[in-house]
mmCIF file of C-alpha atoms in Angstrom:
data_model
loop_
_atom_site.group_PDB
_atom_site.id
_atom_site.type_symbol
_atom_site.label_atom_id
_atom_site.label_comp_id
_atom_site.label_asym_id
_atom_site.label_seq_id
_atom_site.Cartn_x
_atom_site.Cartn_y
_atom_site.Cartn_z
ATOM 1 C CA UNK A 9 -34.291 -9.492 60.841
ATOM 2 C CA UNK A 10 -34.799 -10.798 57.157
ATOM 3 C CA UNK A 11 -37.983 -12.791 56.817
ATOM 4 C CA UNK A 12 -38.557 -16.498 55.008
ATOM 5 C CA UNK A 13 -38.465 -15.572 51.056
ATOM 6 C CA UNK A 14 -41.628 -17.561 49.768
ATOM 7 C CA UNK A 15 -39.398 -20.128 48.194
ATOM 8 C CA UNK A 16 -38.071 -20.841 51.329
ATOM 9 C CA UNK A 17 -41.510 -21.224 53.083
ATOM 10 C CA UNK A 18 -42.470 -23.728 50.223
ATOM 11 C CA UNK A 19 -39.420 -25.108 50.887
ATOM 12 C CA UNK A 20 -40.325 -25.780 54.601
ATOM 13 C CA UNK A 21 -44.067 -26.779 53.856
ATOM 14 C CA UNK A 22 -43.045 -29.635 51.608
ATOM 15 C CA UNK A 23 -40.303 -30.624 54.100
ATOM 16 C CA UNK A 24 -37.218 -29.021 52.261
ATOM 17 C CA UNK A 25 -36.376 -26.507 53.933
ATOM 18 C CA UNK A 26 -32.448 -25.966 55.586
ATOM 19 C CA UNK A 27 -32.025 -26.061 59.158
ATOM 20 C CA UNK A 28 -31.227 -22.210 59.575
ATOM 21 C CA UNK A 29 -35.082 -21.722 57.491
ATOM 22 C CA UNK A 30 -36.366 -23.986 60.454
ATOM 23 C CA UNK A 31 -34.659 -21.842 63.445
ATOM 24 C CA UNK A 32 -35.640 -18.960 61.860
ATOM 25 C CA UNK A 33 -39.761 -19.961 61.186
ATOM 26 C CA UNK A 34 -39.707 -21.121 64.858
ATOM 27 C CA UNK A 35 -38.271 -17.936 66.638
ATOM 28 C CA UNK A 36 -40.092 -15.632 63.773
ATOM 29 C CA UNK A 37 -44.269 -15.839 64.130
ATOM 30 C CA UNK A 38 -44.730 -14.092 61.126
ATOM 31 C CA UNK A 39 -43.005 -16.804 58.744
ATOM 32 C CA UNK A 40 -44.198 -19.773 61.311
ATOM 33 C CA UNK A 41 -47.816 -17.582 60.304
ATOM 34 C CA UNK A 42 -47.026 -18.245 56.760
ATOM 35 C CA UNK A 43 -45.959 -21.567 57.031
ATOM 36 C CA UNK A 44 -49.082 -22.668 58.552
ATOM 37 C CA UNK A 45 -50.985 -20.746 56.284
ATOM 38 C CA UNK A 46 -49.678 -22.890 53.362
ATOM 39 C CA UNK A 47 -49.727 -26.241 55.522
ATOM 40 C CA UNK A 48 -53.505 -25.325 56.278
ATOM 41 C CA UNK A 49 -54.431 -24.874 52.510
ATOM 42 C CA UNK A 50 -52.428 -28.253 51.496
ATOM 43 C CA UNK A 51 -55.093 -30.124 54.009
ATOM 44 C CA UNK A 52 -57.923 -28.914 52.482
ATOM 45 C CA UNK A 53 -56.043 -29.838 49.174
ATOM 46 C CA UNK A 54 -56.155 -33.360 50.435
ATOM 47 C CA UNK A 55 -59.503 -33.441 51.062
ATOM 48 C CA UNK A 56 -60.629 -32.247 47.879
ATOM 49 C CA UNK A 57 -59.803 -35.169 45.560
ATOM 50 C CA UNK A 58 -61.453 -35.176 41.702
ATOM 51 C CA UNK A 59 -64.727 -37.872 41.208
ATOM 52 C CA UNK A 60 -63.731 -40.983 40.298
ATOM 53 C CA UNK A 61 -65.265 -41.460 36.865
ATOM 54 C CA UNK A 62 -67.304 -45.101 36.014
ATOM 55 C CA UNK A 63 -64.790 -47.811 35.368
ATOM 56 C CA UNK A 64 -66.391 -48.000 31.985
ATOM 57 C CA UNK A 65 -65.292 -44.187 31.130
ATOM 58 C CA UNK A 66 -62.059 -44.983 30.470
ATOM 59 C CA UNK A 67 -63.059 -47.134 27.797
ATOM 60 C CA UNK A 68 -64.749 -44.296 26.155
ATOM 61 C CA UNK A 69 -62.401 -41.988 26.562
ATOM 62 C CA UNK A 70 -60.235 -44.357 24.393
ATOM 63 C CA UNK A 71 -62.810 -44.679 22.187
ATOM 64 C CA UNK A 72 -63.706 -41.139 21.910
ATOM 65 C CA UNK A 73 -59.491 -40.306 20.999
ATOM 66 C CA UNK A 74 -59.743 -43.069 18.356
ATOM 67 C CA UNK A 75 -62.748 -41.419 17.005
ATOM 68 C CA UNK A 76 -61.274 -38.222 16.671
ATOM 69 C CA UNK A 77 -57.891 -39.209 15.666
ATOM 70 C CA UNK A 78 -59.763 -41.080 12.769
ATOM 71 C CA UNK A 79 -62.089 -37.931 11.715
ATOM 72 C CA UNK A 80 -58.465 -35.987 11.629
ATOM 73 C CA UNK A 81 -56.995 -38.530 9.122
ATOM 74 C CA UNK A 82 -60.326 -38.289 7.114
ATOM 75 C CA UNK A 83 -60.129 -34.327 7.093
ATOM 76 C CA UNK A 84 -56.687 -34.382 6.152
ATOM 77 C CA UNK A 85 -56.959 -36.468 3.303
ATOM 78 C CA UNK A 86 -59.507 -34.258 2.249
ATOM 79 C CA UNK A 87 -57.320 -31.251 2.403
ATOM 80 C CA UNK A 88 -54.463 -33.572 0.605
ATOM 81 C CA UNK A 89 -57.263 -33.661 -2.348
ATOM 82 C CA UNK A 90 -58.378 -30.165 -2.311
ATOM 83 C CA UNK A 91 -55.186 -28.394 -2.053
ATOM 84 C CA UNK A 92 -54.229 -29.543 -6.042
ATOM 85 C CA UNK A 93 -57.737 -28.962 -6.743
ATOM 86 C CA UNK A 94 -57.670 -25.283 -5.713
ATOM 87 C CA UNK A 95 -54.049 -25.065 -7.213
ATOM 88 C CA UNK A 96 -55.601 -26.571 -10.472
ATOM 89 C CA UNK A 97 -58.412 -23.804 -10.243
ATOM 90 C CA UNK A 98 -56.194 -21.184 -9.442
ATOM 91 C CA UNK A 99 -53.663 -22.076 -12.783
ATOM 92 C CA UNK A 100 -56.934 -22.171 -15.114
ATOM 93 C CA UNK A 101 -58.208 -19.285 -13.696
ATOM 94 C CA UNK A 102 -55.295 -17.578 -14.480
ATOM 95 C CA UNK A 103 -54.190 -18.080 -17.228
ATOM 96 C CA UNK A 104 -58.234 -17.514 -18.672
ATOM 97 C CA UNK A 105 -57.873 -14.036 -16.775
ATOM 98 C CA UNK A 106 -54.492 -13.210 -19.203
ATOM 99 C CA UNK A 107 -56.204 -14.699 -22.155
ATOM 100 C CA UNK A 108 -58.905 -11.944 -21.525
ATOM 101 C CA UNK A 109 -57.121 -8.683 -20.993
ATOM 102 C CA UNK A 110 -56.689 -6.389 -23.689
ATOM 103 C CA UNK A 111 -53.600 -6.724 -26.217
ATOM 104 C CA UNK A 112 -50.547 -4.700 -25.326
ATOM 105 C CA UNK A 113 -50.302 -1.566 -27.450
ATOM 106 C CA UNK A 114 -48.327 -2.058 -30.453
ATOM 107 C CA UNK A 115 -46.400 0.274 -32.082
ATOM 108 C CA UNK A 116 -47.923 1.517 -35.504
ATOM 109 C CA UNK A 117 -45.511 -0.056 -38.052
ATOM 110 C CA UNK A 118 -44.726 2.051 -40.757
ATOM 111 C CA UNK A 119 -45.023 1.657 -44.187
ATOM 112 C CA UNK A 120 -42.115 0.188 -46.482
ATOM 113 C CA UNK A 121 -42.418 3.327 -48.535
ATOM 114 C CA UNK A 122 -43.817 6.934 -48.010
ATOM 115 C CA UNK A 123 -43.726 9.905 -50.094
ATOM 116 C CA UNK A 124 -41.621 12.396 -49.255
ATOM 117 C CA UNK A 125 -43.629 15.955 -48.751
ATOM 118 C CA UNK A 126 -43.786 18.310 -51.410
ATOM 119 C CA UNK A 127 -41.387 21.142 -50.923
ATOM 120 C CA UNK A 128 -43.001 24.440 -50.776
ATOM 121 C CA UNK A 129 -40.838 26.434 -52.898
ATOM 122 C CA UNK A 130 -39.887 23.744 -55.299
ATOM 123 C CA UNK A 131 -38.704 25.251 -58.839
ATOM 124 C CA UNK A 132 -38.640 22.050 -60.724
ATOM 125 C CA UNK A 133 -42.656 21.575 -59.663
ATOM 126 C CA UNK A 134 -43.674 25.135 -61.483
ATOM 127 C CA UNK A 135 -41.751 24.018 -64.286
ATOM 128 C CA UNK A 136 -43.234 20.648 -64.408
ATOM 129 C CA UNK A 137 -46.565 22.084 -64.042
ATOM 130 C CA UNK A 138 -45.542 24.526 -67.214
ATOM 131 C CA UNK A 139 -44.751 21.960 -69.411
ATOM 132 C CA UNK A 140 -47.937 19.856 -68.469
ATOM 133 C CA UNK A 141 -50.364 23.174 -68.947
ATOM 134 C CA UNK A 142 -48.467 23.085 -72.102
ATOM 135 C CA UNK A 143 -48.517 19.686 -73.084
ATOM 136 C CA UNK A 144 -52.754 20.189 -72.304
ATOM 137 C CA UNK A 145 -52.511 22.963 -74.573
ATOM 138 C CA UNK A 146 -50.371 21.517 -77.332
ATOM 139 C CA UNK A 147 -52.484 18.445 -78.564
ATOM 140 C CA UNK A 148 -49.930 17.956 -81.718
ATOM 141 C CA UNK A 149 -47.459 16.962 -78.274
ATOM 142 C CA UNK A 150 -47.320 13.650 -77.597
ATOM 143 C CA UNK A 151 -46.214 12.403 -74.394
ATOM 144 C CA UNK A 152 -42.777 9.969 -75.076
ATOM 145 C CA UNK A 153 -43.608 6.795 -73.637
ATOM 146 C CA UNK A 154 -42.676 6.049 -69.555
ATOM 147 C CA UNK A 155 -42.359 9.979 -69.571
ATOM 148 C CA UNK A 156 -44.767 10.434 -66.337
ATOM 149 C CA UNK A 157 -43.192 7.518 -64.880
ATOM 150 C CA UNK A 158 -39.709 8.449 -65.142
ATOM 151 C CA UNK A 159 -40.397 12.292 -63.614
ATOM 152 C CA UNK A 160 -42.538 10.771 -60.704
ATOM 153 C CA UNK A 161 -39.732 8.622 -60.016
ATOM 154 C CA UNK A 162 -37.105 11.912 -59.832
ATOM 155 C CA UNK A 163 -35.648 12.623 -56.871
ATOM 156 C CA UNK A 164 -35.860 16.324 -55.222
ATOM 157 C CA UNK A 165 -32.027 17.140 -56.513
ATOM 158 C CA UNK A 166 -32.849 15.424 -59.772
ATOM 159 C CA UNK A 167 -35.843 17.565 -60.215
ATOM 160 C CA UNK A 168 -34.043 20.761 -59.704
ATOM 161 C CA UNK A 169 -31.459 19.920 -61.647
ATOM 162 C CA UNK A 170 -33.705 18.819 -64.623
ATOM 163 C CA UNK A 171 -35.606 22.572 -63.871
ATOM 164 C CA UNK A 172 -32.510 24.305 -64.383
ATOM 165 C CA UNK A 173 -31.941 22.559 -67.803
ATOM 166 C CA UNK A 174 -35.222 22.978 -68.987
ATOM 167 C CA UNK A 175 -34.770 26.727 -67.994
ATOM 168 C CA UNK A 176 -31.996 26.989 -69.253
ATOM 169 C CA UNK A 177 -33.170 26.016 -72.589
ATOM 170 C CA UNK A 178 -36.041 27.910 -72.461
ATOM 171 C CA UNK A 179 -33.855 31.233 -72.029
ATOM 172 C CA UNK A 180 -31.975 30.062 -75.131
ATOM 173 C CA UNK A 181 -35.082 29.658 -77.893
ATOM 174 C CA UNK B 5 -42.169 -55.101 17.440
ATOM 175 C CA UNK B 6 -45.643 -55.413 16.613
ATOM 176 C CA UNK B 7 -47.841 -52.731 17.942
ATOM 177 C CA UNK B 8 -50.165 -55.574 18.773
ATOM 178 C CA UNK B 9 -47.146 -56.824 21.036
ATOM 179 C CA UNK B 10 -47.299 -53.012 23.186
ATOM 180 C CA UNK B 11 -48.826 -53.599 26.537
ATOM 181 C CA UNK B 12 -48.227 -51.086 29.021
ATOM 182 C CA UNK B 13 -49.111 -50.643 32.525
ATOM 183 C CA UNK B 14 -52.177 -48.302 33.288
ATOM 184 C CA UNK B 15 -51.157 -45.360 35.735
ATOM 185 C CA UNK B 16 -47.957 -42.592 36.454
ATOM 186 C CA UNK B 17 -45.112 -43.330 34.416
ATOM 187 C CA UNK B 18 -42.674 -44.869 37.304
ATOM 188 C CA UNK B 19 -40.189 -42.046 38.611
ATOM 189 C CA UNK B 20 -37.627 -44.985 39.760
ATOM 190 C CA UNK B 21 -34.205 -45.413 38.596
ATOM 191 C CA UNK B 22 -33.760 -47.447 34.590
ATOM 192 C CA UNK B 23 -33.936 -50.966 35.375
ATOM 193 C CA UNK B 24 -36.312 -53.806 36.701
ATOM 194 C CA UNK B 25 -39.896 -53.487 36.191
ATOM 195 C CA UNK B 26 -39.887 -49.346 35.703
ATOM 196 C CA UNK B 27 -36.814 -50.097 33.105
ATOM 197 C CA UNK B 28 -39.355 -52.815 31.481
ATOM 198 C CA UNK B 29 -42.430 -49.866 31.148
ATOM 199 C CA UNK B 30 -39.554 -47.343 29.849
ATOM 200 C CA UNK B 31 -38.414 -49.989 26.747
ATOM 201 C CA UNK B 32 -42.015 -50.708 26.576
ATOM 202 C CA UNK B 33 -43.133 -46.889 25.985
ATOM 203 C CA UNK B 34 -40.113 -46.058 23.814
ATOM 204 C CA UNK B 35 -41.362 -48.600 21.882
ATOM 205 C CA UNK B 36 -44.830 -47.617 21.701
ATOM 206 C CA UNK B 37 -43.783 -43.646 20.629
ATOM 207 C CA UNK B 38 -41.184 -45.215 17.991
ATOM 208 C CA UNK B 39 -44.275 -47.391 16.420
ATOM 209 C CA UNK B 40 -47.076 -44.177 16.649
ATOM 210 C CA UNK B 41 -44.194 -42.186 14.929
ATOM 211 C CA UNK B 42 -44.715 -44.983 12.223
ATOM 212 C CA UNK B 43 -48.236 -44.490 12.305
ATOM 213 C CA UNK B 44 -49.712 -47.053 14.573
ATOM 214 C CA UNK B 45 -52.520 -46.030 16.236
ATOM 215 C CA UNK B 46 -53.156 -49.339 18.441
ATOM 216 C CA UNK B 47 -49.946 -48.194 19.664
ATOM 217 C CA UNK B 48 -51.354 -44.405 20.634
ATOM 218 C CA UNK B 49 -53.673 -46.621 22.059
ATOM 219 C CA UNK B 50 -52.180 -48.240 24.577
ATOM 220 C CA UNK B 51 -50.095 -44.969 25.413
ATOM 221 C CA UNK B 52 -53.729 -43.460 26.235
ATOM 222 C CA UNK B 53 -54.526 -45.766 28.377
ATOM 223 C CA UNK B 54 -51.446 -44.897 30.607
ATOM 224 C CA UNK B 55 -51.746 -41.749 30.654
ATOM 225 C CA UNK B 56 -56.136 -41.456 30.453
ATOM 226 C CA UNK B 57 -56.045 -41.447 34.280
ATOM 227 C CA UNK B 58 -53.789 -38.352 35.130
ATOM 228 C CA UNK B 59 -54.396 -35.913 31.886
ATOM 229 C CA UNK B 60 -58.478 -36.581 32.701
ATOM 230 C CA UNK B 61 -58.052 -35.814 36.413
ATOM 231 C CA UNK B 62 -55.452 -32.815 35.527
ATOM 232 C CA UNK B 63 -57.901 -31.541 33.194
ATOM 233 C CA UNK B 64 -60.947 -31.802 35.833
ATOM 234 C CA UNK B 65 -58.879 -29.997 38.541
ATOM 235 C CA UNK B 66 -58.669 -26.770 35.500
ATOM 236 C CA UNK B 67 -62.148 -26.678 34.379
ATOM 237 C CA UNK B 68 -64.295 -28.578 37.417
ATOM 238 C CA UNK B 69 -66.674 -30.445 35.779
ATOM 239 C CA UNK B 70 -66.699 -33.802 34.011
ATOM 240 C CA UNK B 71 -67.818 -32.645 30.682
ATOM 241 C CA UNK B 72 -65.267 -30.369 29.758
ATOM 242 C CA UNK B 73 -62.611 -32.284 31.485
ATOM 243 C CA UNK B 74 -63.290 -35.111 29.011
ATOM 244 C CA UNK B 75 -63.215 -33.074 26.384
ATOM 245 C CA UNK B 76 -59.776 -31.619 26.879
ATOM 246 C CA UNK B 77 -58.523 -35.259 27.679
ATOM 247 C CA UNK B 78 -59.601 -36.377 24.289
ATOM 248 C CA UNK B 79 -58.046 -32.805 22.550
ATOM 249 C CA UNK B 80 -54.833 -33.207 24.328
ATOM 250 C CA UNK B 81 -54.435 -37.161 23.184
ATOM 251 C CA UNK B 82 -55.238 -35.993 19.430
ATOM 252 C CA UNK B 83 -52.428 -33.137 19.780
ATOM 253 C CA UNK B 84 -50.156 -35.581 21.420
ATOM 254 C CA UNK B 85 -50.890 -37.813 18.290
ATOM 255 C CA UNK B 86 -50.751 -34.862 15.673
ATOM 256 C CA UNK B 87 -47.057 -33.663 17.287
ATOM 257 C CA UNK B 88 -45.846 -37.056 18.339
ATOM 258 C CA UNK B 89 -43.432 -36.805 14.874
ATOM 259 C CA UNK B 90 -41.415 -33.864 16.961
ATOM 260 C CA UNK B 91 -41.359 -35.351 20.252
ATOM 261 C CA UNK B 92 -37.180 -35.760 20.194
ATOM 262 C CA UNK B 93 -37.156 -37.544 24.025
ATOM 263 C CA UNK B 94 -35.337 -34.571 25.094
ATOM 264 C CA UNK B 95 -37.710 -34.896 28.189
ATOM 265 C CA UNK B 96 -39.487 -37.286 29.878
ATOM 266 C CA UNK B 97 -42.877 -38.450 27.897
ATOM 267 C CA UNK B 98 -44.925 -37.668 30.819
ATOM 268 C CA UNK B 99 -43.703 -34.301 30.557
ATOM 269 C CA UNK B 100 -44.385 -33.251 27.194
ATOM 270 C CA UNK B 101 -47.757 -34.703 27.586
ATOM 271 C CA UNK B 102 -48.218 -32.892 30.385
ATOM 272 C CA UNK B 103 -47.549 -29.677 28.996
ATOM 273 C CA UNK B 104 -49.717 -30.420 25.658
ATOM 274 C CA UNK B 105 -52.547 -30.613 28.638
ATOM 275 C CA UNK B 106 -51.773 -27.928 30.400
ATOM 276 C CA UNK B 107 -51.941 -25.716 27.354
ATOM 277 C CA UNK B 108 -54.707 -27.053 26.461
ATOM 278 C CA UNK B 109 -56.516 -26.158 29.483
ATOM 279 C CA UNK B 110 -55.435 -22.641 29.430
ATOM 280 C CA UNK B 111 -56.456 -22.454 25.793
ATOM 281 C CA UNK B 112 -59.451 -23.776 26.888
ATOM 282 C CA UNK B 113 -60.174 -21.061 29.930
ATOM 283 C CA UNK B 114 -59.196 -18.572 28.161
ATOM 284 C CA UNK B 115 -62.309 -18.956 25.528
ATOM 285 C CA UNK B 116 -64.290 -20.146 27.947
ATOM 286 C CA UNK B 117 -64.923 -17.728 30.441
ATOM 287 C CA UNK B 118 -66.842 -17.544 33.041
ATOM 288 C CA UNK B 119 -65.833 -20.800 34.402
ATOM 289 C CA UNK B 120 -68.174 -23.673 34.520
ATOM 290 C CA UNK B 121 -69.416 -24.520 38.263
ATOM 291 C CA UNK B 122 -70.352 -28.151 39.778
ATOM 292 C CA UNK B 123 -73.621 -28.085 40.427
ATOM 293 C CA UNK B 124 -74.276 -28.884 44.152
ATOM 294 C CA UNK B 125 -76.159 -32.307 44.571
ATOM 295 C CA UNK B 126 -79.542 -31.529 46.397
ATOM 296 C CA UNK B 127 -80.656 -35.660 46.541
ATOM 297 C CA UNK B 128 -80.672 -37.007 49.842
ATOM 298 C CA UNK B 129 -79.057 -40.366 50.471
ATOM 299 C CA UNK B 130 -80.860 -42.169 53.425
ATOM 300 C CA UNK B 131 -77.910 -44.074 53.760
ATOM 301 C CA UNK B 132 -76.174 -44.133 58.007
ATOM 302 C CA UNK B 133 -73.106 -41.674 57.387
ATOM 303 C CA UNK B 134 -74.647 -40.295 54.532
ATOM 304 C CA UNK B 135 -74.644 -36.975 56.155
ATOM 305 C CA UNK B 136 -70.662 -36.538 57.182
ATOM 306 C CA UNK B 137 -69.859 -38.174 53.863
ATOM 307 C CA UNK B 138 -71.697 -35.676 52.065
ATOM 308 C CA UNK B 139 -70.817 -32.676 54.124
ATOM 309 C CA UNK B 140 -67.403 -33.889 52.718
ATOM 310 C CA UNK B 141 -68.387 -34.094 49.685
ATOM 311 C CA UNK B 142 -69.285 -30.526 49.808
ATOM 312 C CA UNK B 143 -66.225 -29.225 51.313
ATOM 313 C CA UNK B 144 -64.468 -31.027 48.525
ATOM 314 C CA UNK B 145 -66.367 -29.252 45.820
ATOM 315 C CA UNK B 146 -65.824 -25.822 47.246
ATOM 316 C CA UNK B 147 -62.156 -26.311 47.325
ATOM 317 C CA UNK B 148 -62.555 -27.529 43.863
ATOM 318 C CA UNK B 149 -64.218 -24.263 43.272
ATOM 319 C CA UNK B 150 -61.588 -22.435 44.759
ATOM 320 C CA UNK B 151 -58.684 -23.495 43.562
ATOM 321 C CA UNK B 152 -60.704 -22.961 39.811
ATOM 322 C CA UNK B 153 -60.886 -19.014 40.448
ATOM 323 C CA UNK B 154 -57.054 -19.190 41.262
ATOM 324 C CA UNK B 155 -54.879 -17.364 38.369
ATOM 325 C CA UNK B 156 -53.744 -19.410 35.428
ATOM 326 C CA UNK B 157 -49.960 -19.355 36.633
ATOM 327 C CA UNK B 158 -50.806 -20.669 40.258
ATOM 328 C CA UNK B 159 -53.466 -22.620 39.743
ATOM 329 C CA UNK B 160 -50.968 -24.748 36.928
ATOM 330 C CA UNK B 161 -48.796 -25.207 39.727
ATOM 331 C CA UNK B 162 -50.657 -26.200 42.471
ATOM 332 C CA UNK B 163 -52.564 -29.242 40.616
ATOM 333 C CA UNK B 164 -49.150 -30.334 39.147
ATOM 334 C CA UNK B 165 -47.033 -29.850 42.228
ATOM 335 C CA UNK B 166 -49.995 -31.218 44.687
ATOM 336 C CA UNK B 167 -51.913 -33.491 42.868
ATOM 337 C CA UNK B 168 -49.742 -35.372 40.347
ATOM 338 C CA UNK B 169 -46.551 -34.922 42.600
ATOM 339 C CA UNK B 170 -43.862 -34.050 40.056
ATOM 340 C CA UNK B 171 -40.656 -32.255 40.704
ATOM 341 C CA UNK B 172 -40.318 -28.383 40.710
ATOM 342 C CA UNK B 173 -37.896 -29.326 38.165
ATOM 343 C CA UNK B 174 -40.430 -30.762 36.270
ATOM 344 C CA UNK B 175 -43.261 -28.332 36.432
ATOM 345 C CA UNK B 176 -41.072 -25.904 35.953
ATOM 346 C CA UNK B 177 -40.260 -27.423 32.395
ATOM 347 C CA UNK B 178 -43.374 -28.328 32.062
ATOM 348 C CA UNK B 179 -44.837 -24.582 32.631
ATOM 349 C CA UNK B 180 -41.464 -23.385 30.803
ATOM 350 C CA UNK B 181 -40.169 -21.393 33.977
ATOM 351 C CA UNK B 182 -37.500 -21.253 36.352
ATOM 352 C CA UNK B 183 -37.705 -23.587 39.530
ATOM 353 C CA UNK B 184 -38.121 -20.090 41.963
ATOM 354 C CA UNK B 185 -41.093 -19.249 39.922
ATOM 355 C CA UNK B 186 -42.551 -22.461 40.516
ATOM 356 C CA UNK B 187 -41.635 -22.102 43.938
ATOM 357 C CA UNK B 188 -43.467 -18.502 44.864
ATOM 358 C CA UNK B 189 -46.162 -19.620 42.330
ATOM 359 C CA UNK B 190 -47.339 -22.180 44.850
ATOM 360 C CA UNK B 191 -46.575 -20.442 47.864
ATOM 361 C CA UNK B 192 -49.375 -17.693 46.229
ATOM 362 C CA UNK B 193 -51.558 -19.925 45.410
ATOM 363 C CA UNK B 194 -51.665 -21.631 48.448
ATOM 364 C CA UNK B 195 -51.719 -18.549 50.358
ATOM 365 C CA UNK B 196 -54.521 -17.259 48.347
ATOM 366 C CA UNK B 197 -56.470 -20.683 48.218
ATOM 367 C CA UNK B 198 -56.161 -20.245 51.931
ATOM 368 C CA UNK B 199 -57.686 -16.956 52.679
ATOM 369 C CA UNK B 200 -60.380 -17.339 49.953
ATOM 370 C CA UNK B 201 -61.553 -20.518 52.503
ATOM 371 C CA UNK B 202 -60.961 -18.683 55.137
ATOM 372 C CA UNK B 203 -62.949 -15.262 54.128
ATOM 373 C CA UNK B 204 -66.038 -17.952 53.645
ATOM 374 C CA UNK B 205 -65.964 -19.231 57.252
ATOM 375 C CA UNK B 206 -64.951 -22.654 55.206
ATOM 376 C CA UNK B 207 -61.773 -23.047 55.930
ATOM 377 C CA UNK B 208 -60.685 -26.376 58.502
ATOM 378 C CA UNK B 209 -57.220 -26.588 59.165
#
């Protein structure tokens, strides 16, 4: 035999139960056990009612929502004012924190101009330095004018072709 | 309409059928929601004084003293206030302010532990009958007590179902479960409820 689900019991204790849930609780003690079970706890529910509070309470109560309802407004507005505040804080703070950090390496610019290195076995240069251990020697020689000038200015080709020339001469007298 | 205008009746929103005097208290709380969705508090106002009476004494039946109860009353109305922009009147009023309570009460227990007792009155009132009416009064704080050490699930279920007498449909919504939960909730809890009397010699059926 299948006993009374609980449901069904509940069903019966608050007077909705089927009529095959009533046949069965009365030929069945064990549900009829439960059934009584929950109608004995609902008395004792009845008798237990809550303390009725001071007619003047519910007054209060009212009074005490409106109270709080009124200290939520207040705290909100407060949080309506803050919130840009902080957000205001926050911005200056930083943008003074970026201001402060060190500046971003920068890569070394280089000069319009640089000298190109002296070549090691350069010709023209012991030729040049010939004629200007000569020219030290030789005070009768007279430097032409823009002279120092004009070799500075010679390129590596144009010094080794001016080397040549001078050698070339040189073999001659 | 003038929030000034909002009267409405003190006690349990009316479970009849839309017309006559329960249609009147319906048009007359729609009203009052649609105006504290505007922002009118005297019309919160006269929704609390509806609903003061049930949300205080489903509050007392959780937490079984006065203090607290009024406490969570005055919690729930602020929350009801707070969220009363979302209520959509996809359920009955009653109901979603029943479950703001509700939640708030479990909330409530479950920071609160252990729970808070009546304290037994020891006075003596000289009064003829003074005797049976407080042996009563006794009885009716230890089922107080008992139905206060009942689990969170039942014990939701019981006051609802017994005490307010709503629908299993509705505590069911109310407790977001199915109408068979509700059902073997409060078949347990009575069941328990029953045999924690009894195992105290207390129980009078």
């Amino acid at each position: 035999m299948t006993h009374l689900s609980d449901e069904s019991v509940i069903e019966l204790v608050m007077g909705e139960g089927g009529a095959s849930d009533l046949e069965h609780a009365d030929a069945c003690e064990a549900c009829a056990r439960r059934v009584e079970l929950c109608r004995g706890a609902l008395a004792l529910l009845q008798r237990a009612d809550v303390p009725e509070p001071s007619p003047l309470y519910w007054e209060a109560l009212r009074s005490g929502v409106r109270q709080r309802i009124a200290d939520d407004k207040r705290r909100a507005s407060a949080w309506t004012l803050l919130v840009p505040l902080a957000a205001a804080a926050a911005l200056v703070f930083v943008l003074w924190s970026g201001g402060a950090k060190p500046p971003a390496a920068v890569a070394p610019s280089l000069p319009a101009w640089s000298p190109l290195p002296v070549a090691e076995e350069d010709d023209g240069l012991r030729v040049l330095e010939g004629l200007a251990l000569t020219a030290d020697a030789d005070t009768d020689w007279d430097e032409p004018e823009g002279l120092s000038a004009y070799v500075a200015d010679l390129t590596d080709e144009d010094s080794r072709t001016l080397a040549e020339t001078l050698r070339g001469q040189g073999g001659e007298s | 309409m003038t929030s000034s205008a909002i009267a409405l009746p003190l006690g349990l929103a009316s479970k009849s059928a839309p017309g006559g005097e329960a249609g009147l208290e319906r048009d007359a709380e729609r009203a009052a929601i649609a105006a504290c969705r505007r922002g009118e508090r005297e019309a919160f106002d006269a929704l609390v004084a509806r609903y003061q009476r049930p949300i205080y004494r489903l509050c007392y039946r959780y937490v079984n003293n006065h203090e607290d109860a009024n406490d969570l009353s005055q919690d729930a109305f602020l929350k009801a206030w707070r969220a009363i922009a979302s209520f959509r009147g996809d359920s009955a009023f009653s109901t979603w302010l029943y479950r703001i309570a509700v939640n708030a009460c479990l909330n409530h227990r479950a920071l609160k532990r252990p729970l808070t007792q009546e304290l037994p009155e020891v006075l003596v009132d000289p009064r003829p009958g003074a005797e049976a009416e407080a042996e009563r009064g006794d009885e009716a704080r230890r089922v107080r007590a008992a139905v206060s050490r009942l689990p969170d699930r039942q014990r939701a279920t019981l006051i609802l179902k017994i005490y307010h007498d709503l629908t299993h449909e509705e505590v069911a919504e109310i407790l977001g479960s199915s109408v068979g939960t509700v059902k073997a909730n409060l078949f347990h809890a009575l069941a328990n409820l029953r045999r924690q009397m009894g195992a105290t010699g207390e129980a009078r059926s």
